[in-house]
mmCIF file of C-alpha atoms in Angstrom:
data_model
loop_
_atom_site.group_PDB
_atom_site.id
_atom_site.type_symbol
_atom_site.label_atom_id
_atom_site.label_comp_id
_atom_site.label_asym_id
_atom_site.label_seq_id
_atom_site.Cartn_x
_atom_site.Cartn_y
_atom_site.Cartn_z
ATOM 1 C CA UNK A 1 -35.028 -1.180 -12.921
ATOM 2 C CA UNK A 2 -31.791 0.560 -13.262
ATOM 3 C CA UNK A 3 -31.147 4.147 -14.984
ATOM 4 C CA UNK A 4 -28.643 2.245 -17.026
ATOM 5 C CA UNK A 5 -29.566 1.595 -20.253
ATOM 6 C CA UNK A 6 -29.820 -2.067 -21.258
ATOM 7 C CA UNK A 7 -28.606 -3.541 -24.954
ATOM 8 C CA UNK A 8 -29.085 -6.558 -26.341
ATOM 9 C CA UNK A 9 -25.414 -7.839 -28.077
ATOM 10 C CA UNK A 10 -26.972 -10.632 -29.596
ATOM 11 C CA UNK A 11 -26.401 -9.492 -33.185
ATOM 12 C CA UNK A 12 -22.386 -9.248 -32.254
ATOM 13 C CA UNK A 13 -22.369 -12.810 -29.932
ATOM 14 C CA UNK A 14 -23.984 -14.696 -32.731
ATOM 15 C CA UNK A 15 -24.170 -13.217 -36.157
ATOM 16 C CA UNK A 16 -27.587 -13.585 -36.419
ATOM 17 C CA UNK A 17 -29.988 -11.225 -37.626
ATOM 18 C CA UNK A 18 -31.512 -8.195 -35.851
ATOM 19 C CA UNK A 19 -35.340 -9.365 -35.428
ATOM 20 C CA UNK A 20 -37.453 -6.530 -37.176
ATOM 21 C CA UNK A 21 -34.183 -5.646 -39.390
ATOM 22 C CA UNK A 22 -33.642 -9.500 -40.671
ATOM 23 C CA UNK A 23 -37.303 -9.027 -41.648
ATOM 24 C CA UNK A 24 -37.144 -6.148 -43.509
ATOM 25 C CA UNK A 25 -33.919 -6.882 -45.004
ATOM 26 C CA UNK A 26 -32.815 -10.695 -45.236
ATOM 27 C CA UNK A 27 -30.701 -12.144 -43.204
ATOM 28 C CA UNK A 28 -27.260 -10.574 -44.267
ATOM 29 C CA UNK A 29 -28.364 -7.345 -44.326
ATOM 30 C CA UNK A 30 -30.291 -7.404 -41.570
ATOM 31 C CA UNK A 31 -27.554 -8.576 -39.900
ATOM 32 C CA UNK A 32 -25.185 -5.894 -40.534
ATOM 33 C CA UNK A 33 -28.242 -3.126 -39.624
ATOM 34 C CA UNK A 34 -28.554 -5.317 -36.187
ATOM 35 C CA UNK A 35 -24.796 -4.588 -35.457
ATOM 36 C CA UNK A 36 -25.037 -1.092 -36.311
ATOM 37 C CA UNK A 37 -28.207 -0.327 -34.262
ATOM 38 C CA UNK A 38 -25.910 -2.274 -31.636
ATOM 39 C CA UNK A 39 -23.048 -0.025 -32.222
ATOM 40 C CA UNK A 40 -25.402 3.396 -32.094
ATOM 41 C CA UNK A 41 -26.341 2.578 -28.528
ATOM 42 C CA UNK A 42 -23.092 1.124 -26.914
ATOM 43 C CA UNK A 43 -21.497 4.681 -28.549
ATOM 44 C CA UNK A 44 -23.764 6.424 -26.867
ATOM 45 C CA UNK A 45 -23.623 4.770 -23.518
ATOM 46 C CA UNK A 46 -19.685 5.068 -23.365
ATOM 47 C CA UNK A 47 -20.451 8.779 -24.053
ATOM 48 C CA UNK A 48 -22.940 9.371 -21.394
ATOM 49 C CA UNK A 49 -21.721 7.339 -18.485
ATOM 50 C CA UNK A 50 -19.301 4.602 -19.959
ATOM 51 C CA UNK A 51 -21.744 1.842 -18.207
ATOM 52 C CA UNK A 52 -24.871 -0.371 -19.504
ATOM 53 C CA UNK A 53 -25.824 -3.532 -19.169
ATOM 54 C CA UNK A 54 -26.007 -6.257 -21.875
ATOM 55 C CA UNK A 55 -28.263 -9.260 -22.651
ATOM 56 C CA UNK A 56 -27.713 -11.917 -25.496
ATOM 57 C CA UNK A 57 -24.275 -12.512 -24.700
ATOM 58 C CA UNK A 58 -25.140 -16.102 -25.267
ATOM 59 C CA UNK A 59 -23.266 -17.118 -21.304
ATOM 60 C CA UNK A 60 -25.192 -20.249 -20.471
ATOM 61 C CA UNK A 61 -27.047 -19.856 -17.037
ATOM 62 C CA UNK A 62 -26.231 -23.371 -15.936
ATOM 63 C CA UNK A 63 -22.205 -22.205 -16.198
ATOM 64 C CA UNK A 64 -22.942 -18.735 -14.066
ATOM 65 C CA UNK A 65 -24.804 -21.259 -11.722
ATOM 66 C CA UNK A 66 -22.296 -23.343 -11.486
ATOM 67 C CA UNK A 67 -19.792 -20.911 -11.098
ATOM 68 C CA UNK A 68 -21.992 -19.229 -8.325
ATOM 69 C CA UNK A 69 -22.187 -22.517 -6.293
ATOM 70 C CA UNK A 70 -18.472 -22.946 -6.666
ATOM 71 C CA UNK A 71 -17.615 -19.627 -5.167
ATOM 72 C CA UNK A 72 -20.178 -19.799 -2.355
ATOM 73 C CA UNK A 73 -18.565 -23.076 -1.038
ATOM 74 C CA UNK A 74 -15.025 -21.692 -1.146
ATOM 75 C CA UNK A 75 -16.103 -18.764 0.926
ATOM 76 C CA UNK A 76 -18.202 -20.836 3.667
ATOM 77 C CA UNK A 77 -14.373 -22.294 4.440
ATOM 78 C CA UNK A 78 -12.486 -21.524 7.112
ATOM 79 C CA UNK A 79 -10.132 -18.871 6.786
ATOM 80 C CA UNK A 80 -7.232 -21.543 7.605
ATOM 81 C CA UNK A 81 -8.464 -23.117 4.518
ATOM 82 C CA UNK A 82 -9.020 -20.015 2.209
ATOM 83 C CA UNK A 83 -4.975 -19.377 3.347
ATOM 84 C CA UNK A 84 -3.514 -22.640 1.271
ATOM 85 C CA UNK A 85 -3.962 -20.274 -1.732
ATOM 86 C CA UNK A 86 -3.243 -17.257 -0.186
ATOM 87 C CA UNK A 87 -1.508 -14.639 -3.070
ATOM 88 C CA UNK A 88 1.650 -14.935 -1.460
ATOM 89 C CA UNK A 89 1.851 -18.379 -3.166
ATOM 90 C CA UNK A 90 1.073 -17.494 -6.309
ATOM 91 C CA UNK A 91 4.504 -15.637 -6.566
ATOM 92 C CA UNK A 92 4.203 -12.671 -9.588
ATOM 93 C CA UNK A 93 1.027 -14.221 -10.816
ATOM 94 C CA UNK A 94 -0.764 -12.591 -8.776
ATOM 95 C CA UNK A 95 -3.192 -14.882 -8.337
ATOM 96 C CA UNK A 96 -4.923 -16.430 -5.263
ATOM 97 C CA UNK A 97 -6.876 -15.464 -2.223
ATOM 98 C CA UNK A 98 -7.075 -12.345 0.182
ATOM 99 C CA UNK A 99 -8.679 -11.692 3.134
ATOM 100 C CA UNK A 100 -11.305 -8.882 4.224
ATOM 101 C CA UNK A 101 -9.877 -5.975 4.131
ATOM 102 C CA UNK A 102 -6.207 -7.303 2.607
ATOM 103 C CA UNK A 103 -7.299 -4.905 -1.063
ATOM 104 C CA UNK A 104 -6.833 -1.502 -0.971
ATOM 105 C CA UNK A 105 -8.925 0.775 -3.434
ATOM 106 C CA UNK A 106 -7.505 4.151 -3.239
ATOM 107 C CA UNK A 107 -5.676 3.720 -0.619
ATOM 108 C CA UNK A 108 -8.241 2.234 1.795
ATOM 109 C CA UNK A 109 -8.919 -1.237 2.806
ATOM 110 C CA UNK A 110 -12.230 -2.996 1.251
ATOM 111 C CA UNK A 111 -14.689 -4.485 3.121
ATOM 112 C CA UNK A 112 -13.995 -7.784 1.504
ATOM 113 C CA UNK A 113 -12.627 -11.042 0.420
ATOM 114 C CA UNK A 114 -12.092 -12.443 -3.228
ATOM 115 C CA UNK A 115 -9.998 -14.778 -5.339
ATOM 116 C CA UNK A 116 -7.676 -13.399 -8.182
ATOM 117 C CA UNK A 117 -7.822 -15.313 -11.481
ATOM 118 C CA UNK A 118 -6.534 -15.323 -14.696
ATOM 119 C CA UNK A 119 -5.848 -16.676 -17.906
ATOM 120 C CA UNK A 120 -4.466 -20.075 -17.307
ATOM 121 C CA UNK A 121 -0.681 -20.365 -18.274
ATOM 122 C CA UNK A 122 2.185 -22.297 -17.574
ATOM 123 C CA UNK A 123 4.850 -20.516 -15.251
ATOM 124 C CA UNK A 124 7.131 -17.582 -17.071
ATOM 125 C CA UNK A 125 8.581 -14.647 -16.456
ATOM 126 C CA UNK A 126 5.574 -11.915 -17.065
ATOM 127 C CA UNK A 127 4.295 -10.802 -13.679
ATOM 128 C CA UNK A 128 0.218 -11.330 -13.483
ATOM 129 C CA UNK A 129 0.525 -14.493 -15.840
ATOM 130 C CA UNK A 130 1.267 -17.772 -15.075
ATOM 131 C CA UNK A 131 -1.012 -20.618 -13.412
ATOM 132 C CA UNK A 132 -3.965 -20.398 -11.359
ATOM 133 C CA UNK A 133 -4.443 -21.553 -7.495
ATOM 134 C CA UNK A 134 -7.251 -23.566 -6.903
ATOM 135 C CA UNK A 135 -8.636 -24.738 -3.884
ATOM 136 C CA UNK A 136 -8.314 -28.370 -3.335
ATOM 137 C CA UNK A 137 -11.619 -28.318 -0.848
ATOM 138 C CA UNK A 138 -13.779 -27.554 -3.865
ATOM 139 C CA UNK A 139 -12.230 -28.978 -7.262
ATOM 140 C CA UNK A 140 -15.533 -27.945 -8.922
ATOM 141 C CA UNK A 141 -14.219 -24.072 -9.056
ATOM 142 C CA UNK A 142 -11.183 -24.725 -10.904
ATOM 143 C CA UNK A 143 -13.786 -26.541 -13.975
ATOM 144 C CA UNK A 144 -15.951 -23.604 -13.588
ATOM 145 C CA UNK A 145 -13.674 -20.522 -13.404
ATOM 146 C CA UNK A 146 -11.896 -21.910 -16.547
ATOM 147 C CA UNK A 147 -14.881 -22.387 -18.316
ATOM 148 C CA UNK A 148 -16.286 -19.134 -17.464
ATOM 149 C CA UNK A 149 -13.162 -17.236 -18.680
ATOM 150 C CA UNK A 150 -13.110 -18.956 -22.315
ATOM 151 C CA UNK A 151 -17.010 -17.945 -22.577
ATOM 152 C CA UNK A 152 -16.340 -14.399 -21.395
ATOM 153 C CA UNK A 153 -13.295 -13.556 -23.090
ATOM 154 C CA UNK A 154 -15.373 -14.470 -26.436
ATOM 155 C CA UNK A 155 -18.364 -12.179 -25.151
ATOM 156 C CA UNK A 156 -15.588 -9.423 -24.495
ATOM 157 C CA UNK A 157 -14.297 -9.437 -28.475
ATOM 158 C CA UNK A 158 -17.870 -9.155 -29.317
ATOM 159 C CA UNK A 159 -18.202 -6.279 -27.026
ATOM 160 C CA UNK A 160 -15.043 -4.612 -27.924
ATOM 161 C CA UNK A 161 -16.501 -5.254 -32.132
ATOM 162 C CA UNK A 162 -19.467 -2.920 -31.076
ATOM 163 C CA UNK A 163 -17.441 -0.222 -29.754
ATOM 164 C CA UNK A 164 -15.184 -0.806 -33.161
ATOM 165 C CA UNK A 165 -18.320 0.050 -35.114
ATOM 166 C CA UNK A 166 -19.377 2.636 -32.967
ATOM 167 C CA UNK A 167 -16.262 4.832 -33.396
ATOM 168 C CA UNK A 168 -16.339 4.204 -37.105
ATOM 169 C CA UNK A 169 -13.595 1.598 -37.031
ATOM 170 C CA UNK A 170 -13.456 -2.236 -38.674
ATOM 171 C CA UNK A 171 -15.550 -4.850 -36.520
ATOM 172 C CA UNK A 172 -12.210 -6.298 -35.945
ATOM 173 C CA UNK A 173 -10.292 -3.486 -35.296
ATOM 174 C CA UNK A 174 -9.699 -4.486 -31.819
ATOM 175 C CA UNK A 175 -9.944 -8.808 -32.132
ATOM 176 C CA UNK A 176 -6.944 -7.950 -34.682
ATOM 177 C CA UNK A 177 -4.757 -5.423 -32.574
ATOM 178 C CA UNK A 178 -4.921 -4.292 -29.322
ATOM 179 C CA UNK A 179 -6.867 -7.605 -27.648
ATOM 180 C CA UNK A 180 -5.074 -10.186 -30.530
ATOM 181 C CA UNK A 181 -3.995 -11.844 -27.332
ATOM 182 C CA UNK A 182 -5.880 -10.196 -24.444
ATOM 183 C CA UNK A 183 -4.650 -9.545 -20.497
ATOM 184 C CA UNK A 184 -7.444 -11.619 -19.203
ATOM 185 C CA UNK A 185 -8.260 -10.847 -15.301
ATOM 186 C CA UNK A 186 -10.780 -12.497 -13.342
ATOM 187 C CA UNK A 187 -11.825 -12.052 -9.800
ATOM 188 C CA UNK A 188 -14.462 -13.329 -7.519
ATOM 189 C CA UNK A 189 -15.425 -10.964 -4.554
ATOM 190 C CA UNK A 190 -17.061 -12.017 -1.700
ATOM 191 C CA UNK A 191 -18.704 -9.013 0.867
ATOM 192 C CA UNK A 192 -19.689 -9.945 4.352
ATOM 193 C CA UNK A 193 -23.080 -7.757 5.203
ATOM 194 C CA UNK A 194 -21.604 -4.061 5.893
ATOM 195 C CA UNK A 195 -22.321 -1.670 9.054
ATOM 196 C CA UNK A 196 -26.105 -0.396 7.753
ATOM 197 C CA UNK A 197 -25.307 2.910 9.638
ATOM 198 C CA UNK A 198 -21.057 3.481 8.601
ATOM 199 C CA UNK A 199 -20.971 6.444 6.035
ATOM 200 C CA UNK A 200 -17.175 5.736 5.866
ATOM 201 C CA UNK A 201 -17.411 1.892 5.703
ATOM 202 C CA UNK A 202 -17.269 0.816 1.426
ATOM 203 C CA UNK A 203 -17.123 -2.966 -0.295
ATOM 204 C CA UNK A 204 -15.325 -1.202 -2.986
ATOM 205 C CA UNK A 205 -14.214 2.600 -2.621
ATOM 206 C CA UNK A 206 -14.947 4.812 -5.057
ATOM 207 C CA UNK A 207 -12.209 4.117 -8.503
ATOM 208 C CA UNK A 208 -11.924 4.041 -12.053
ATOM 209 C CA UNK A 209 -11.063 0.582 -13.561
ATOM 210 C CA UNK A 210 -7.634 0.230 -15.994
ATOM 211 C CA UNK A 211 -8.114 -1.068 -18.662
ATOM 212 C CA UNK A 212 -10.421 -1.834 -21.766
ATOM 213 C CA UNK A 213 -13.533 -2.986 -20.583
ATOM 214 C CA UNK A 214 -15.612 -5.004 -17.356
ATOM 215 C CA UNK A 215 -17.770 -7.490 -17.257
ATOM 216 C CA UNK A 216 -19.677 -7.763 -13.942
ATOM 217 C CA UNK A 217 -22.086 -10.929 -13.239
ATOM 218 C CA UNK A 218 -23.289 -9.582 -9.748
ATOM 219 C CA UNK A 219 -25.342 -12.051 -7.592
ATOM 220 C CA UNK A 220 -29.231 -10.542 -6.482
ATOM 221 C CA UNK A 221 -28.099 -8.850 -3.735
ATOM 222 C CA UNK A 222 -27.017 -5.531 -4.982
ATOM 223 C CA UNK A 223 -24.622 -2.847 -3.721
ATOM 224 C CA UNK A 224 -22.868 -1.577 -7.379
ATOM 225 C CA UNK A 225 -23.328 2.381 -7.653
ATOM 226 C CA UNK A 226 -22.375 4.600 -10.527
ATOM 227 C CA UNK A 227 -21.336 8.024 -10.540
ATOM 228 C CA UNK A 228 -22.975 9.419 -13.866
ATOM 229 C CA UNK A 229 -23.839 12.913 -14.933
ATOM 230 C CA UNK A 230 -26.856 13.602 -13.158
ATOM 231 C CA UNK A 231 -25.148 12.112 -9.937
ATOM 232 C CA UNK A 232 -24.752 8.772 -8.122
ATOM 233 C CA UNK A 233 -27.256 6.086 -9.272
ATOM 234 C CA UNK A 234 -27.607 2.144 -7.912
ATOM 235 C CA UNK A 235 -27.181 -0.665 -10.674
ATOM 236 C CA UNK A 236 -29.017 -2.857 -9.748
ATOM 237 C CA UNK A 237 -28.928 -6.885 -10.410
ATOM 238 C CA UNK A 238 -30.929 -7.723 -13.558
ATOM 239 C CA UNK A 239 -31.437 -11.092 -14.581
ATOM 240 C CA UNK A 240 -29.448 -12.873 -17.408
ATOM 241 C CA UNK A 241 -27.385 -9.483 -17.857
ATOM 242 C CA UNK A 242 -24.095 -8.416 -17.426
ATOM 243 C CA UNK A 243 -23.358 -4.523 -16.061
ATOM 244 C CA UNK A 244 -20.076 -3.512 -18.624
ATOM 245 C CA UNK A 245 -18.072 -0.103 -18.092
ATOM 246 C CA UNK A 246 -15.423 1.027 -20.145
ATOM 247 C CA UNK A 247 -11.780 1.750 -18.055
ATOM 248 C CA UNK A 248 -9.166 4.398 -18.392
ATOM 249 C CA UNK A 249 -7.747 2.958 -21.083
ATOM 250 C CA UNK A 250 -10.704 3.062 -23.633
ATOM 251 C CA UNK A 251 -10.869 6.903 -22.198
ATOM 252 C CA UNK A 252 -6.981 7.223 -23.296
ATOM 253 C CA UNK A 253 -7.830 6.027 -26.337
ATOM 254 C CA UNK A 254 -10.879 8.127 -27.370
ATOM 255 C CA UNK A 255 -9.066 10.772 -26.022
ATOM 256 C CA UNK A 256 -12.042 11.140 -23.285
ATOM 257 C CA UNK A 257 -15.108 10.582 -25.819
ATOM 258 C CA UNK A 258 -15.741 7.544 -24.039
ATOM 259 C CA UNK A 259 -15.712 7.937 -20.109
ATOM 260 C CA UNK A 260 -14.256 5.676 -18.164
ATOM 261 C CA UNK A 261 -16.404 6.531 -14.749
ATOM 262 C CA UNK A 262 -16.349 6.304 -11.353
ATOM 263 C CA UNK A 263 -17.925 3.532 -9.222
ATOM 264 C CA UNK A 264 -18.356 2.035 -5.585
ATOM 265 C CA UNK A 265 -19.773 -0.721 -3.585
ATOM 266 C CA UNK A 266 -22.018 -1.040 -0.728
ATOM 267 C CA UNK A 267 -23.659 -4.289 0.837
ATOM 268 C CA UNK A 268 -26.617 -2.477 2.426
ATOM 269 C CA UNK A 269 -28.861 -5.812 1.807
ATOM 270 C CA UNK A 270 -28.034 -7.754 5.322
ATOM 271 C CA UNK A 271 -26.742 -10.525 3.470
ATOM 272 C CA UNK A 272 -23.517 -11.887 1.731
ATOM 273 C CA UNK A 273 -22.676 -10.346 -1.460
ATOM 274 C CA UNK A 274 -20.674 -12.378 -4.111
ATOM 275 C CA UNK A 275 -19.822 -10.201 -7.790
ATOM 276 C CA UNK A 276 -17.757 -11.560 -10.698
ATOM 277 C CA UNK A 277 -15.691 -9.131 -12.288
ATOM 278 C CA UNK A 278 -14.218 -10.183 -15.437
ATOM 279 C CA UNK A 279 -11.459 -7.727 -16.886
ATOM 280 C CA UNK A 280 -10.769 -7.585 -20.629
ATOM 281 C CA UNK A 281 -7.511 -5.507 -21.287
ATOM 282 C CA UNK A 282 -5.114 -4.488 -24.303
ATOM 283 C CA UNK A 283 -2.531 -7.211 -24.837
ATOM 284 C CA UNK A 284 0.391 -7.063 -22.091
ATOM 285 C CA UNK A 285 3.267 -6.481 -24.793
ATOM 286 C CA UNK A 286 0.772 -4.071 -26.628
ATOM 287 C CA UNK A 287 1.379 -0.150 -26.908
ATOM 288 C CA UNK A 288 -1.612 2.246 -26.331
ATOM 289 C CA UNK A 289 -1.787 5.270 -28.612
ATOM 290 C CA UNK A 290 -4.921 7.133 -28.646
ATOM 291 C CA UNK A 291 -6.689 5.920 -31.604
ATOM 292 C CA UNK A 292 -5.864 8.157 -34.831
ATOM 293 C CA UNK A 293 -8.449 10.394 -34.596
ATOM 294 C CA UNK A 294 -9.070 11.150 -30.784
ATOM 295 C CA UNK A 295 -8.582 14.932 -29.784
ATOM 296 C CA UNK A 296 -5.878 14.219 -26.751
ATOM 297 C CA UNK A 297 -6.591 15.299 -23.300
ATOM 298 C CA UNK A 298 -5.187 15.041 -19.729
ATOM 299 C CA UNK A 299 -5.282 11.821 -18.142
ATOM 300 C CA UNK A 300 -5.124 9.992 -15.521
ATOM 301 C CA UNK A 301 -2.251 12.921 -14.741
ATOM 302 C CA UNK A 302 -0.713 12.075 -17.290
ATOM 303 C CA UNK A 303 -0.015 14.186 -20.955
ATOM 304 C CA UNK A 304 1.069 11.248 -22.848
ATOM 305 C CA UNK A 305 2.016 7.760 -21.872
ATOM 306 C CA UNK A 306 4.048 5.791 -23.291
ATOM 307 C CA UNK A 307 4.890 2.008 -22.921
ATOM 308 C CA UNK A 308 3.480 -1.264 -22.476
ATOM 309 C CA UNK A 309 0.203 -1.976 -21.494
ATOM 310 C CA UNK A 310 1.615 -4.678 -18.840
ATOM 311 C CA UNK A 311 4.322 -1.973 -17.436
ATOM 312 C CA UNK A 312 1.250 0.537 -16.850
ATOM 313 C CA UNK A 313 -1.335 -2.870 -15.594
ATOM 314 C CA UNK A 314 2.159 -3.711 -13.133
ATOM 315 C CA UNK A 315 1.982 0.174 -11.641
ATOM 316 C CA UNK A 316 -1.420 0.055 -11.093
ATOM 317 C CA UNK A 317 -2.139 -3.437 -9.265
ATOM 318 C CA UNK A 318 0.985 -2.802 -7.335
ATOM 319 C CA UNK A 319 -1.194 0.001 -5.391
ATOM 320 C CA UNK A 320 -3.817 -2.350 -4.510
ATOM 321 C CA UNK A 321 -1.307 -4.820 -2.714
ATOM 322 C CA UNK A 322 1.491 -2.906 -2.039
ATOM 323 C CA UNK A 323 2.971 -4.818 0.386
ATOM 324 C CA UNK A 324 3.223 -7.949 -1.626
ATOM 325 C CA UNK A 325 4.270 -6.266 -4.600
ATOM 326 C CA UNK A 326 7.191 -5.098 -2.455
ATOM 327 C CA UNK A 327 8.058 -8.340 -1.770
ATOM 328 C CA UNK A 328 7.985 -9.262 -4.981
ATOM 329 C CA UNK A 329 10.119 -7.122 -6.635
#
């Protein structure tokens, strides 16, 4: 079991009523005490160490198999084959395949592969939106990935609604502004087996994610640690759960009452490791001012920022590829 506490977002997903609250109360009312309770405990998981897991979310298994068995096929390819949707093709999309060690997480190549994703859009001029590259070897992906993103960009909103509610804002206070029309990033990481005896050699680095809030479907491998108050602590893969974290841009909006915290990855277990984060951001034309009431603090450097959420998204990525972005711009 993980230290991580574990919430069920059922009441949010589907409306329906709390189990011993809808009991007690009838079904409206016990629906709106089954959102609260909901509320109380994502609140104070943001607080603590800005990651839980969730259950509920209502993500049918047979799509996250699917997905799985998609992804596993595109990685068994050659790398020749992985190339025909290398980024570089996918122009200021973004989107498309790297090799091991062609991400860099502060500063430092990952021990990894993965596929960039995204919303799927017709070409334009917004850098990180536009269409997706999929790999003609395995047309089930595209079905899949496309799928998965409609189903987990609902199960974000519902998220987001809980952490309305827990900082005494509307349900909809987010669905309405900020994530109206959400940056939706999706990425599929693949992680060869990593040196069991390398102190130095990381999956993922240690880093804070960007934006609003993660979704992570993580195969039963393992590897995800979490640095949280008491120190760092494994999160491990729980069935029919999701791990979420809050990013630096929830932080900037509570003004730091909800951490955005740090994290890294390790394949320790001797065999491949496949994760699915899904990213759930601010819209891209959106500005970011702390909520009214948040206190204001440093960060991420920075006293204030002002802006877009896309112009701040477009400094950030551009440090994880910085070579393409330079050719790019």
């Amino acid at each position: 079991m993980s230290e991580l506490p574990i919430i069920d977002v059922s009441p949010l997903v589907t409306g329906g009523p709390a189990k011993e609250a809808g009991k007690q109360a009838g079904n409206e009312a016990g629906n709106e005490a089954g959102k609260e309770a909901v509320a109380e405990a994502i609140g104070a998981a943001c607080r603590d160490s800005g990651f839980f897991y969730i259950r509920g979310h209502g993500v049918p298994a047979e799509l996250i198999d699917r997905l799985d068995a998609a992804a596993r096929r595109f990685f068994a390819l050659p790398d020749e084959v992985k190339n025909e949707i290398a980024m570089e093709r996918g122009g200021r999309a973004w989107r498309g395949f790297f090799p091991v060690g062609g991400e860099l997480t502060s500063g430092r190549p990952d021990l990894k592969e993965g596929v960039y994703f995204g919303a799927e859009e017709p070409p334009g001029p917004r850098p990180l939106h536009g269409p997706n590259l999929f790999p003609a070897q395995v047309p089930e992906l595209r079905a899949a990935v496309l799928d998965y993103l409609d189903r987990m960009t609902e199960v974000g909103q519902a998220v987001m609604a809980g952490v309305a509610l827990s900082l005494g804002l509307d349900e909809g206070y987010f669905r309405t502004g900020y994530t109206a029309d959400p940056t939706i990033l999706f990425r599929i990481f693949h992680y060869p087996p990593g040196p069991p005896d390398d102190p130095d050699t990381w999956g993922v680095g240690e880093h804070t994610d960007y934006g609003l809030l993660t979704l992570l479907l993580q195969d039963a491998n393992g590897g995800l640690q979490v640095h949280t108050r008491s120190g760092w602590v494994e999160a491990p893969p729980l069935e029919g759960t999701f791990v979420c974290n809050i990013g630096d841009m929830l932080d900037k909006l509570t003004g730091g009452r909800y951490r955005s915290t740090p994290h890294r990855v390790r394949n320790r277990s001797g065999n491949e490791r496949l994760s699915f984060p899904f990213f759930f951001d601010p819209g891209w034309d959106s500005e970011v001012p702390p909520l009214p009431y948040a206190p204001g603090r440093r960060w991420d450097g920075q006293v204030d920022f002002t802006g877009t959420y896309g112009e701040y998204l477009l400094a950030k990525v551009s440090k994880v590829f910085p070579e393409l972005f330079e050719r790019q711009t």
